PDB file of C-alpha atoms and ligand atoms in Angstrom:
ATOM      1  CA  UNK A 105    -127.211 -46.917 198.418  1.00  0.00           C
ATOM      2  CA  UNK A 106    -129.224 -47.519 195.482  1.00  0.00           C
ATOM      3  CA  UNK A 107    -132.821 -46.231 194.748  1.00  0.00           C
ATOM      4  CA  UNK A 108    -135.557 -46.802 192.716  1.00  0.00           C
ATOM      5  CA  UNK A 109    -137.672 -43.242 192.538  1.00  0.00           C
ATOM      6  CA  UNK A 110    -140.873 -43.649 190.176  1.00  0.00           C
ATOM      7  CA  UNK A 111    -143.123 -40.818 189.481  1.00  0.00           C
ATOM      8  CA  UNK A 112    -146.589 -42.032 189.973  1.00  0.00           C
ATOM      9  CA  UNK A 113    -148.435 -40.471 186.762  1.00  0.00           C
ATOM     10  CA  UNK A 114    -148.662 -44.221 185.261  1.00  0.00           C
ATOM     11  CA  UNK A 115    -148.619 -47.996 186.067  1.00  0.00           C
ATOM     12  CA  UNK A 116    -145.216 -49.254 186.522  1.00  0.00           C
ATOM     13  CA  UNK A 117    -144.398 -50.879 182.932  1.00  0.00           C
ATOM     14  CA  UNK A 118    -141.457 -52.683 181.144  1.00  0.00           C
ATOM     15  CA  UNK A 119    -138.904 -49.619 181.373  1.00  0.00           C
ATOM     16  CA  UNK A 120    -139.398 -48.951 185.005  1.00  0.00           C
ATOM     17  CA  UNK A 121    -139.519 -51.600 185.841  1.00  0.00           C
ATOM     18  CA  UNK A 122    -135.978 -52.556 184.272  1.00  0.00           C
ATOM     19  CA  UNK A 123    -134.990 -49.039 186.151  1.00  0.00           C
ATOM     20  CA  UNK A 124    -136.049 -51.178 189.395  1.00  0.00           C
ATOM     21  CA  UNK A 125    -134.391 -53.946 188.882  1.00  0.00           C
ATOM     22  CA  UNK A 126    -130.914 -52.317 187.590  1.00  0.00           C
ATOM     23  CA  UNK A 127    -131.206 -50.294 190.562  1.00  0.00           C
ATOM     24  CA  UNK A 128    -131.978 -52.714 193.417  1.00  0.00           C
ATOM     25  CA  UNK A 129    -129.476 -55.245 191.521  1.00  0.00           C
ATOM     26  CA  UNK A 130    -126.323 -53.084 191.828  1.00  0.00           C
ATOM     27  CA  UNK A 131    -127.214 -51.954 195.733  1.00  0.00           C
ATOM     28  CA  UNK A 132    -127.841 -55.684 196.839  1.00  0.00           C
ATOM     29  CA  UNK A 133    -124.523 -57.269 195.498  1.00  0.00           C
ATOM     30  CA  UNK A 134    -122.498 -54.747 196.490  1.00  0.00           C
ATOM     31  CA  UNK A 135    -124.187 -55.013 199.889  1.00  0.00           C
ATOM     32  CA  UNK A 136    -125.423 -52.051 199.730  1.00  0.00           C
ATOM     33  CA  UNK A 137    -128.806 -50.685 200.866  1.00  0.00           C
ATOM     34  CA  UNK A 138    -131.920 -50.176 198.271  1.00  0.00           C
ATOM     35  CA  UNK A 139    -134.448 -47.679 198.535  1.00  0.00           C
ATOM     36  CA  UNK A 140    -137.305 -46.591 197.456  1.00  0.00           C
ATOM     37  CA  UNK A 141    -138.862 -43.361 196.803  1.00  0.00           C
ATOM     38  CA  UNK A 142    -142.504 -42.077 195.461  1.00  0.00           C
ATOM     39  CA  UNK A 143    -141.518 -38.454 193.174  1.00  0.00           C
ATOM     40  CA  UNK A 144    -144.939 -37.177 193.548  1.00  0.00           C
ATOM     41  CA  UNK A 145    -143.616 -33.232 193.674  1.00  0.00           C
ATOM     42  CA  UNK A 146    -145.180 -31.966 190.404  1.00  0.00           C
ATOM     43  CA  UNK A 147    -148.854 -32.310 192.709  1.00  0.00           C
ATOM     44  CA  UNK A 148    -151.273 -32.153 189.826  1.00  0.00           C
ATOM     45  CA  UNK A 149    -149.373 -34.955 188.231  1.00  0.00           C
ATOM     46  CA  UNK A 150    -149.863 -36.920 190.250  1.00  0.00           C
ATOM     47  CA  UNK A 151    -152.898 -39.927 190.183  1.00  0.00           C
ATOM     48  CA  UNK A 152    -154.486 -40.777 192.860  1.00  0.00           C
ATOM     49  CA  UNK A 153    -154.173 -44.304 193.891  1.00  0.00           C
ATOM     50  CA  UNK A 154    -151.155 -44.818 191.557  1.00  0.00           C
ATOM     51  CA  UNK A 155    -148.353 -44.560 194.108  1.00  0.00           C
ATOM     52  CA  UNK A 156    -150.222 -47.454 196.290  1.00  0.00           C
ATOM     53  CA  UNK A 157    -150.793 -49.390 192.707  1.00  0.00           C
ATOM     54  CA  UNK A 158    -146.643 -49.091 191.883  1.00  0.00           C
ATOM     55  CA  UNK A 159    -145.387 -49.935 195.452  1.00  0.00           C
ATOM     56  CA  UNK A 160    -148.219 -53.449 195.330  1.00  0.00           C
ATOM     57  CA  UNK A 161    -146.400 -54.241 191.430  1.00  0.00           C
ATOM     58  CA  UNK A 162    -142.637 -54.005 193.087  1.00  0.00           C
ATOM     59  CA  UNK A 163    -143.628 -56.540 196.166  1.00  0.00           C
ATOM     60  CA  UNK A 164    -145.601 -58.393 193.495  1.00  0.00           C
ATOM     61  CA  UNK A 165    -142.350 -59.011 191.195  1.00  0.00           C
ATOM     62  CA  UNK A 166    -140.120 -59.911 194.313  1.00  0.00           C
ATOM     63  CA  UNK A 167    -139.134 -56.625 195.130  1.00  0.00           C
ATOM     64  CA  UNK A 168    -137.498 -55.796 199.211  1.00  0.00           C
ATOM     65  CA  UNK A 169    -136.819 -52.373 199.894  1.00  0.00           C
ATOM     66  CA  UNK A 170    -135.328 -50.913 203.382  1.00  0.00           C
ATOM     67  CA  UNK A 171    -136.408 -48.473 205.449  1.00  0.00           C
ATOM     68  CA  UNK A 172    -139.425 -46.661 204.565  1.00  0.00           C
ATOM     69  CA  UNK A 173    -140.866 -45.029 201.402  1.00  0.00           C
ATOM     70  CA  UNK A 174    -139.766 -41.693 201.572  1.00  0.00           C
ATOM     71  CA  UNK A 175    -143.151 -39.236 199.658  1.00  0.00           C
ATOM     72  CA  UNK A 176    -141.259 -35.835 197.955  1.00  0.00           C
ATOM     73  CA  UNK A 177    -145.235 -34.646 198.107  1.00  0.00           C
ATOM     74  CA  UNK A 178    -144.505 -34.097 201.878  1.00  0.00           C
ATOM     75  CA  UNK A 179    -141.110 -33.078 201.797  1.00  0.00           C
ATOM     76  CA  UNK A 180    -141.958 -29.735 200.706  1.00  0.00           C
ATOM     77  CA  UNK A 181    -139.901 -27.938 203.969  1.00  0.00           C
ATOM     78  CA  UNK A 182    -137.070 -29.475 202.824  1.00  0.00           C
ATOM     79  CA  UNK A 183    -136.933 -27.954 199.213  1.00  0.00           C
ATOM     80  CA  UNK A 184    -137.928 -24.628 200.387  1.00  0.00           C
ATOM     81  CA  UNK A 185    -134.840 -23.797 203.221  1.00  0.00           C
ATOM     82  CA  UNK A 186    -132.599 -25.648 199.687  1.00  0.00           C
ATOM     83  CA  UNK A 187    -133.989 -23.259 198.110  1.00  0.00           C
ATOM     84  CA  UNK A 188    -133.439 -20.293 200.384  1.00  0.00           C
ATOM     85  CA  UNK A 189    -130.200 -21.178 200.860  1.00  0.00           C
ATOM     86  CA  UNK A 190    -129.891 -20.741 196.598  1.00  0.00           C
ATOM     87  CA  UNK A 191    -131.487 -17.564 196.931  1.00  0.00           C
ATOM     88  CA  UNK A 192    -129.359 -16.486 200.205  1.00  0.00           C
ATOM     89  CA  UNK A 193    -126.136 -17.512 198.015  1.00  0.00           C
ATOM     90  CA  UNK A 194    -127.273 -15.740 194.846  1.00  0.00           C
ATOM     91  CA  UNK A 195    -127.395 -19.244 192.775  1.00  0.00           C
ATOM     92  CA  UNK A 196    -131.063 -18.245 191.752  1.00  0.00           C
ATOM     93  CA  UNK A 197    -132.534 -15.208 190.101  1.00  0.00           C
ATOM     94  CA  UNK A 198    -135.909 -14.404 190.022  1.00  0.00           C
ATOM     95  CA  UNK A 199    -138.075 -15.460 186.512  1.00  0.00           C
ATOM     96  CA  UNK A 200    -140.752 -13.208 185.722  1.00  0.00           C
ATOM     97  CA  UNK A 201    -140.813 -14.552 181.983  1.00  0.00           C
ATOM     98  CA  UNK A 202    -144.795 -16.883 180.570  1.00  0.00           C
ATOM     99  CA  UNK A 203    -144.350 -19.678 178.934  1.00  0.00           C
ATOM    100  CA  UNK A 204    -145.564 -17.672 175.965  1.00  0.00           C
ATOM    101  CA  UNK A 205    -143.108 -15.054 176.076  1.00  0.00           C
ATOM    102  CA  UNK A 206    -139.709 -17.375 176.372  1.00  0.00           C
ATOM    103  CA  UNK A 207    -141.580 -18.961 173.573  1.00  0.00           C
ATOM    104  CA  UNK A 208    -141.892 -15.641 171.596  1.00  0.00           C
ATOM    105  CA  UNK A 209    -137.854 -14.418 171.138  1.00  0.00           C
ATOM    106  CA  UNK A 210    -136.819 -14.429 167.994  1.00  0.00           C
ATOM    107  CA  UNK A 211    -133.634 -16.751 167.248  1.00  0.00           C
ATOM    108  CA  UNK A 212    -133.837 -18.437 170.604  1.00  0.00           C
ATOM    109  CA  UNK A 213    -131.461 -20.967 170.607  1.00  0.00           C
ATOM    110  CA  UNK A 214    -132.251 -24.528 171.639  1.00  0.00           C
ATOM    111  CA  UNK A 215    -130.750 -26.367 174.169  1.00  0.00           C
ATOM    112  CA  UNK A 216    -129.150 -29.722 173.415  1.00  0.00           C
ATOM    113  CA  UNK A 217    -132.393 -31.250 174.534  1.00  0.00           C
ATOM    114  CA  UNK A 218    -134.520 -29.604 171.925  1.00  0.00           C
ATOM    115  CA  UNK A 219    -136.154 -27.241 174.189  1.00  0.00           C
ATOM    116  CA  UNK A 220    -136.185 -23.483 174.097  1.00  0.00           C
ATOM    117  CA  UNK A 221    -132.844 -22.737 175.652  1.00  0.00           C
ATOM    118  CA  UNK A 222    -133.806 -19.610 178.332  1.00  0.00           C
ATOM    119  CA  UNK A 223    -133.154 -16.346 176.551  1.00  0.00           C
ATOM    120  CA  UNK A 224    -131.275 -14.437 179.873  1.00  0.00           C
ATOM    121  CA  UNK A 225    -134.532 -12.017 179.816  1.00  0.00           C
ATOM    122  CA  UNK A 226    -134.438 -12.413 184.205  1.00  0.00           C
ATOM    123  CA  UNK A 227    -130.634 -13.159 184.964  1.00  0.00           C
ATOM    124  CA  UNK A 228    -129.899  -9.101 185.041  1.00  0.00           C
ATOM    125  CA  UNK A 229    -132.674  -8.102 187.157  1.00  0.00           C
ATOM    126  CA  UNK A 230    -136.670  -8.536 187.199  1.00  0.00           C
ATOM    127  CA  UNK A 231    -137.766  -6.023 183.968  1.00  0.00           C
ATOM    128  CA  UNK A 232    -139.632  -3.332 185.809  1.00  0.00           C
ATOM    129  CA  UNK A 233    -143.733  -3.789 187.312  1.00  0.00           C
ATOM    130  CA  UNK A 234    -142.902  -7.217 186.655  1.00  0.00           C
ATOM    131  CA  UNK A 235    -143.538  -9.935 188.924  1.00  0.00           C
ATOM    132  CA  UNK A 236    -141.337 -13.147 190.309  1.00  0.00           C
ATOM    133  CA  UNK A 237    -143.172 -16.364 188.742  1.00  0.00           C
ATOM    134  CA  UNK A 238    -140.156 -18.732 189.424  1.00  0.00           C
ATOM    135  CA  UNK A 239    -136.837 -18.985 190.337  1.00  0.00           C
ATOM    136  CA  UNK A 240    -134.172 -19.864 187.764  1.00  0.00           C
ATOM    137  CA  UNK A 241    -130.576 -21.205 188.316  1.00  0.00           C
ATOM    138  CA  UNK A 242    -127.900 -19.128 186.537  1.00  0.00           C
ATOM    139  CA  UNK A 243    -126.590 -22.082 184.768  1.00  0.00           C
ATOM    140  CA  UNK A 244    -122.684 -21.817 184.731  1.00  0.00           C
ATOM    141  CA  UNK A 245    -119.718 -23.953 184.109  1.00  0.00           C
ATOM    142  CA  UNK A 246    -118.933 -27.084 182.999  1.00  0.00           C
ATOM    143  CA  UNK A 247    -120.424 -30.673 184.723  1.00  0.00           C
ATOM    144  CA  UNK A 248    -118.170 -33.468 182.809  1.00  0.00           C
ATOM    145  CA  UNK A 249    -118.978 -37.243 184.619  1.00  0.00           C
ATOM    146  CA  UNK A 250    -118.260 -40.530 184.180  1.00  0.00           C
ATOM    147  CA  UNK A 251    -121.393 -42.926 183.415  1.00  0.00           C
ATOM    148  CA  UNK A 252    -121.058 -45.863 184.365  1.00  0.00           C
ATOM    149  CA  UNK A 253    -123.020 -47.646 181.438  1.00  0.00           C
ATOM    150  CA  UNK A 254    -122.646 -44.486 179.330  1.00  0.00           C
ATOM    151  CA  UNK A 255    -119.296 -43.231 179.258  1.00  0.00           C
ATOM    152  CA  UNK A 256    -117.862 -40.300 179.754  1.00  0.00           C
ATOM    153  CA  UNK A 257    -120.441 -36.953 179.465  1.00  0.00           C
ATOM    154  CA  UNK A 258    -119.399 -33.239 179.568  1.00  0.00           C
ATOM    155  CA  UNK A 259    -122.568 -30.198 179.257  1.00  0.00           C
ATOM    156  CA  UNK A 260    -121.492 -27.026 179.126  1.00  0.00           C
ATOM    157  CA  UNK A 261    -124.461 -25.128 181.120  1.00  0.00           C
ATOM    158  CA  UNK A 262    -124.858 -21.945 180.202  1.00  0.00           C
ATOM    159  CA  UNK A 263    -124.368 -22.984 176.700  1.00  0.00           C
ATOM    160  CA  UNK A 264    -126.269 -26.643 176.282  1.00  0.00           C
ATOM    161  CA  UNK A 265    -128.625 -25.729 178.903  1.00  0.00           C
ATOM    162  CA  UNK A 266    -129.329 -22.249 180.156  1.00  0.00           C
ATOM    163  CA  UNK A 267    -130.777 -20.856 183.756  1.00  0.00           C
ATOM    164  CA  UNK A 268    -133.323 -23.855 184.495  1.00  0.00           C
ATOM    165  CA  UNK A 269    -135.999 -24.413 187.081  1.00  0.00           C
ATOM    166  CA  UNK A 270    -135.773 -24.467 190.617  1.00  0.00           C
ATOM    167  CA  UNK A 271    -139.111 -23.318 191.847  1.00  0.00           C
ATOM    168  CA  UNK A 272    -142.068 -23.279 189.476  1.00  0.00           C
ATOM    169  CA  UNK A 273    -144.116 -20.477 188.465  1.00  0.00           C
ATOM    170  CA  UNK A 274    -147.145 -22.945 189.316  1.00  0.00           C
ATOM    171  CA  UNK A 275    -145.698 -22.791 192.600  1.00  0.00           C
ATOM    172  CA  UNK A 276    -143.627 -26.777 192.801  1.00  0.00           C
ATOM    173  CA  UNK A 277    -140.616 -27.413 193.351  1.00  0.00           C
ATOM    174  CA  UNK A 278    -138.507 -28.161 189.971  1.00  0.00           C
ATOM    175  CA  UNK A 279    -137.471 -32.383 190.222  1.00  0.00           C
ATOM    176  CA  UNK A 280    -133.735 -31.649 189.641  1.00  0.00           C
ATOM    177  CA  UNK A 281    -134.024 -29.295 193.162  1.00  0.00           C
ATOM    178  CA  UNK A 282    -136.319 -32.552 194.752  1.00  0.00           C
ATOM    179  CA  UNK A 283    -133.609 -34.877 193.190  1.00  0.00           C
ATOM    180  CA  UNK A 284    -130.883 -33.933 194.943  1.00  0.00           C
ATOM    181  CA  UNK A 285    -132.282 -33.223 198.182  1.00  0.00           C
ATOM    182  CA  UNK A 286    -134.001 -36.147 198.312  1.00  0.00           C
ATOM    183  CA  UNK A 287    -130.273 -38.248 196.971  1.00  0.00           C
ATOM    184  CA  UNK A 288    -128.112 -36.649 199.441  1.00  0.00           C
ATOM    185  CA  UNK A 289    -130.386 -36.475 202.135  1.00  0.00           C
ATOM    186  CA  UNK A 290    -130.666 -40.702 201.980  1.00  0.00           C
ATOM    187  CA  UNK A 291    -127.736 -41.161 201.580  1.00  0.00           C
ATOM    188  CA  UNK A 292    -127.269 -42.306 198.041  1.00  0.00           C
ATOM    189  CA  UNK A 293    -124.347 -42.829 196.925  1.00  0.00           C
ATOM    190  CA  UNK A 294    -125.368 -45.336 193.128  1.00  0.00           C
ATOM    191  CA  UNK A 295    -127.684 -43.866 190.676  1.00  0.00           C
ATOM    192  CA  UNK A 296    -128.696 -46.733 188.872  1.00  0.00           C
ATOM    193  CA  UNK A 297    -131.736 -45.320 186.411  1.00  0.00           C
ATOM    194  CA  UNK A 298    -133.078 -44.866 182.912  1.00  0.00           C
ATOM    195  CA  UNK A 299    -130.399 -43.054 180.351  1.00  0.00           C
ATOM    196  CA  UNK A 300    -133.555 -40.576 179.486  1.00  0.00           C
ATOM    197  CA  UNK A 301    -132.485 -38.664 183.136  1.00  0.00           C
ATOM    198  CA  UNK A 302    -128.863 -38.969 181.661  1.00  0.00           C
ATOM    199  CA  UNK A 303    -129.336 -34.747 180.229  1.00  0.00           C
ATOM    200  CA  UNK A 304    -131.068 -34.379 183.564  1.00  0.00           C
ATOM    201  CA  UNK A 305    -127.798 -35.055 185.740  1.00  0.00           C
ATOM    202  CA  UNK A 306    -125.672 -32.500 184.454  1.00  0.00           C
ATOM    203  CA  UNK A 307    -128.005 -29.846 185.970  1.00  0.00           C
ATOM    204  CA  UNK A 308    -127.811 -31.792 189.029  1.00  0.00           C
ATOM    205  CA  UNK A 309    -124.142 -32.196 190.241  1.00  0.00           C
ATOM    206  CA  UNK A 310    -124.691 -28.352 189.333  1.00  0.00           C
ATOM    207  CA  UNK A 311    -126.941 -28.596 192.010  1.00  0.00           C
ATOM    208  CA  UNK A 312    -124.979 -30.676 194.146  1.00  0.00           C
ATOM    209  CA  UNK A 313    -122.207 -28.590 194.435  1.00  0.00           C
ATOM    210  CA  UNK A 314    -124.151 -25.258 194.619  1.00  0.00           C
ATOM    211  CA  UNK A 315    -125.564 -26.495 197.865  1.00  0.00           C
ATOM    212  CA  UNK A 316    -122.452 -28.335 198.846  1.00  0.00           C
ATOM    213  CA  UNK A 317    -124.146 -32.195 198.516  1.00  0.00           C
ATOM    214  CA  UNK A 318    -121.841 -35.503 197.371  1.00  0.00           C
ATOM    215  CA  UNK A 319    -122.296 -36.296 194.082  1.00  0.00           C
ATOM    216  CA  UNK A 320    -122.977 -39.679 193.520  1.00  0.00           C
ATOM    217  CA  UNK A 321    -122.047 -41.858 190.875  1.00  0.00           C
ATOM    218  CA  UNK A 322    -124.414 -42.419 188.179  1.00  0.00           C
ATOM    219  CA  UNK A 323    -125.546 -44.990 185.751  1.00  0.00           C
ATOM    220  CA  UNK A 324    -127.461 -44.595 183.082  1.00  0.00           C
ATOM    221  CA  UNK A 325    -129.562 -47.498 181.517  1.00  0.00           C
ATOM    222  CA  UNK A 326    -131.207 -48.324 178.527  1.00  0.00           C
ATOM    223  CA  UNK A 327    -134.375 -46.701 177.727  1.00  0.00           C
ATOM    224  CA  UNK A 328    -137.402 -49.811 176.536  1.00  0.00           C
ATOM    225  CA  UNK A 329    -138.630 -47.792 173.843  1.00  0.00           C
ATOM    226  CA  UNK A 330    -141.874 -49.581 171.454  1.00  0.00           C
ATOM    227  CA  UNK A 331    -140.869 -50.043 167.580  1.00  0.00           C
ATOM    228  CA  UNK A 332    -141.199 -46.667 166.803  1.00  0.00           C
ATOM    229  CA  UNK A 333    -137.986 -45.777 169.552  1.00  0.00           C
ATOM    230  CA  UNK A 334    -141.059 -43.890 171.344  1.00  0.00           C
ATOM    231  CA  UNK A 335    -140.105 -44.280 175.435  1.00  0.00           C
ATOM    232  CA  UNK A 336    -142.560 -46.124 177.114  1.00  0.00           C
ATOM    233  CA  UNK A 337    -145.009 -44.240 178.905  1.00  0.00           C
ATOM    234  CA  UNK A 338    -148.125 -43.284 179.610  1.00  0.00           C
ATOM    235  CA  UNK A 339    -147.947 -41.305 176.612  1.00  0.00           C
ATOM    236  CA  UNK A 340    -146.552 -43.553 174.579  1.00  0.00           C
ATOM    237  CA  UNK A 341    -149.510 -45.829 175.944  1.00  0.00           C
ATOM    238  CA  UNK A 342    -146.962 -48.311 177.861  1.00  0.00           C
ATOM    239  CA  UNK A 343    -149.287 -51.100 179.330  1.00  0.00           C
ATOM    240  CA  UNK A 344    -148.636 -52.057 182.937  1.00  0.00           C
ATOM    241  CA  UNK A 345    -146.779 -55.116 183.695  1.00  0.00           C
ATOM    242  CA  UNK A 346    -147.554 -58.404 183.159  1.00  0.00           C
ATOM    243  CA  UNK A 347    -147.993 -59.488 187.404  1.00  0.00           C
ATOM    244  CA  UNK A 348    -150.140 -62.902 186.417  1.00  0.00           C
ATOM    245  CA  UNK A 349    -146.313 -63.505 184.510  1.00  0.00           C
ATOM    246  CA  UNK A 350    -143.672 -62.200 186.232  1.00  0.00           C
ATOM    247  CA  UNK A 351    -140.615 -64.192 186.254  1.00  0.00           C
ATOM    248  CA  UNK A 352    -141.147 -64.401 183.129  1.00  0.00           C
ATOM    249  CA  UNK A 353    -141.278 -60.566 182.697  1.00  0.00           C
ATOM    250  CA  UNK A 354    -138.488 -60.783 185.392  1.00  0.00           C
ATOM    251  CA  UNK A 355    -136.329 -62.449 182.816  1.00  0.00           C
ATOM    252  CA  UNK A 356    -137.164 -60.986 179.681  1.00  0.00           C
ATOM    253  CA  UNK A 357    -135.454 -57.575 182.263  1.00  0.00           C
ATOM    254  CA  UNK A 358    -132.712 -59.179 183.012  1.00  0.00           C
ATOM    255  CA  UNK A 359    -132.495 -60.056 179.523  1.00  0.00           C
ATOM    256  CA  UNK A 360    -133.004 -56.217 178.196  1.00  0.00           C
ATOM    257  CA  UNK A 361    -130.034 -55.402 180.853  1.00  0.00           C
ATOM    258  CA  UNK A 362    -127.592 -58.016 178.808  1.00  0.00           C
ATOM    259  CA  UNK A 363    -127.325 -60.657 181.752  1.00  0.00           C
ATOM    260  CA  UNK A 364    -128.046 -63.709 179.879  1.00  0.00           C
ATOM    261  CA  UNK A 365    -130.246 -64.971 181.638  1.00  0.00           C
ATOM    262  CA  UNK A 366    -130.278 -68.999 181.682  1.00  0.00           C
ATOM    263  CA  UNK A 367    -132.661 -71.066 179.791  1.00  0.00           C
ATOM    264  CA  UNK A 368    -132.766 -72.999 183.241  1.00  0.00           C
ATOM    265  CA  UNK A 369    -135.077 -70.337 184.290  1.00  0.00           C
ATOM    266  CA  UNK A 370    -137.487 -71.119 182.205  1.00  0.00           C
ATOM    267  CA  UNK A 371    -140.495 -71.735 184.559  1.00  0.00           C
ATOM    268  CA  UNK A 372    -138.760 -70.862 187.098  1.00  0.00           C
ATOM    269  CA  UNK A 373    -140.488 -69.259 190.158  1.00  0.00           C
ATOM    270  CA  UNK A 374    -139.916 -65.152 191.447  1.00  0.00           C
ATOM    271  CA  UNK A 375    -137.660 -65.814 194.328  1.00  0.00           C
ATOM    272  CA  UNK A 376    -135.698 -68.281 191.772  1.00  0.00           C
ATOM    273  CA  UNK A 377    -134.740 -65.999 189.335  1.00  0.00           C
ATOM    274  CA  UNK A 378    -133.730 -63.448 192.285  1.00  0.00           C
ATOM    275  CA  UNK A 379    -131.702 -65.587 193.629  1.00  0.00           C
ATOM    276  CA  UNK A 380    -129.726 -65.974 190.199  1.00  0.00           C
ATOM    277  CA  UNK A 381    -129.986 -62.030 189.222  1.00  0.00           C
ATOM    278  CA  UNK A 382    -128.488 -61.363 192.655  1.00  0.00           C
ATOM    279  CA  UNK A 383    -125.621 -64.042 192.058  1.00  0.00           C
ATOM    280  CA  UNK A 384    -125.140 -62.804 188.258  1.00  0.00           C
ATOM    281  CA  UNK A 385    -125.445 -59.896 187.934  1.00  0.00           C
ATOM    282  CA  UNK A 386    -123.002 -57.409 186.147  1.00  0.00           C
ATOM    283  CA  UNK A 387    -123.092 -54.275 185.327  1.00  0.00           C
ATOM    284  CA  UNK A 388    -120.392 -53.854 182.342  1.00  0.00           C
ATOM    285  CA  UNK A 389    -122.791 -56.105 180.553  1.00  0.00           C
ATOM    286  CA  UNK A 390    -125.776 -53.641 180.558  1.00  0.00           C
ATOM    287  CA  UNK A 391    -125.715 -52.799 176.634  1.00  0.00           C
ATOM    288  CA  UNK A 392    -124.237 -49.192 176.171  1.00  0.00           C
ATOM    289  CA  UNK A 393    -126.795 -47.863 174.113  1.00  0.00           C
ATOM    290  CA  UNK A 394    -129.626 -45.225 175.296  1.00  0.00           C
ATOM    291  CA  UNK A 395    -132.259 -46.930 174.118  1.00  0.00           C
ATOM    292  CA  UNK A 396    -133.125 -50.378 172.898  1.00  0.00           C
ATOM    293  CA  UNK A 397    -137.462 -51.843 171.818  1.00  0.00           C
ATOM    294  CA  UNK A 398    -138.802 -54.033 174.420  1.00  0.00           C
ATOM    295  CA  UNK A 399    -139.318 -57.517 174.382  1.00  0.00           C
ATOM    296  CA  UNK A 400    -142.669 -57.111 174.621  1.00  0.00           C
ATOM    297  CA  UNK A 401    -142.629 -55.544 170.929  1.00  0.00           C
ATOM    298  CA  UNK A 402    -139.896 -57.313 169.576  1.00  0.00           C
ATOM    299  CA  UNK A 403    -141.533 -61.388 169.512  1.00  0.00           C
ATOM    300  CA  UNK A 404    -143.728 -61.305 166.721  1.00  0.00           C
TER     301      UNK A 404
HETATM  302  N1  LIG B 209    -138.656 -39.731 188.920  1.00  0.00           N
HETATM  303  C1  LIG B 209    -138.268 -39.707 187.776  1.00  0.00           C
HETATM  304  C2  LIG B 209    -138.925 -40.513 186.474  1.00  0.00           C
HETATM  305  O1  LIG B 209    -139.526 -41.396 187.231  1.00  0.00           O
HETATM  306  C3  LIG B 209    -136.630 -40.972 187.989  1.00  0.00           C
HETATM  307  C4  LIG B 209    -136.275 -39.727 189.075  1.00  0.00           C
HETATM  308  C5  LIG B 209    -134.721 -40.508 189.093  1.00  0.00           C
HETATM  309  O2  LIG B 209    -134.105 -41.706 189.021  1.00  0.00           O
HETATM  310  O3  LIG B 209    -134.161 -39.288 188.768  1.00  0.00           O
HETATM  311  O4  LIG B 209    -138.748 -40.739 185.692  1.00  0.00           O
END
């Protein structure tokens, strides 16, 4: 069982289409179901109407998902129950630190992704007269996993990541918690997504273990970038995929994923491209790199 889990903060761009296509083909080629989940757990970041626009774009590109779309914004009760389980087992601790206080800690170590690593201020208990703002997971142990595209990965959670947030100071559940609860509840066995999330995977496996949830197999596809090497996103002003030329964009996405789409597909319909893709998909052909320039930029 696979899934595509877009965050509705911007339109579907080439990079998100690649993640949708790779996850759908991997699921279908193994006779599996393929689900779509709208990751609007960060409610203020979700742009009204964007989720519906993403679903309509997927349909125009010939994607067919199984069952109902799951909306994270409707599932806060379920995430709350998971947080209570983590609290009861003392896997999480309350944290009173503000962003500014954390930024001011002298000589703070950096996490592997370059962000400030939590310096451990509230790990042993809240400072007197302080109010809990967030809940953090105690980062402990080393997580190893084999990614189907990127190979073996290893992260020492305490040193490389630090105690990470499960419930945010603004009252929202963290993506890391929501994603593992949803993947388990939806029975997802194969997570195929962009390599920008490779660095989140150790935290997710850690949470799966703490909550007694199954650990899915992971495959992280190269992230599509512009010529400056920046991930296509709302911030880098990535344009929405062109629905007017959906079959040629699908062919480009197959090429990006190393599938060598046949020249005979030029001028084919969306359903002909899908038929070719379903008959020829091989995860083993996906380039084993973290990022690649999107074809819309590499064309002259
Ligand atoms: N919602 C995440 C994103 O759009 C993807 C999460 C996932 O696939 O686990 O970047």
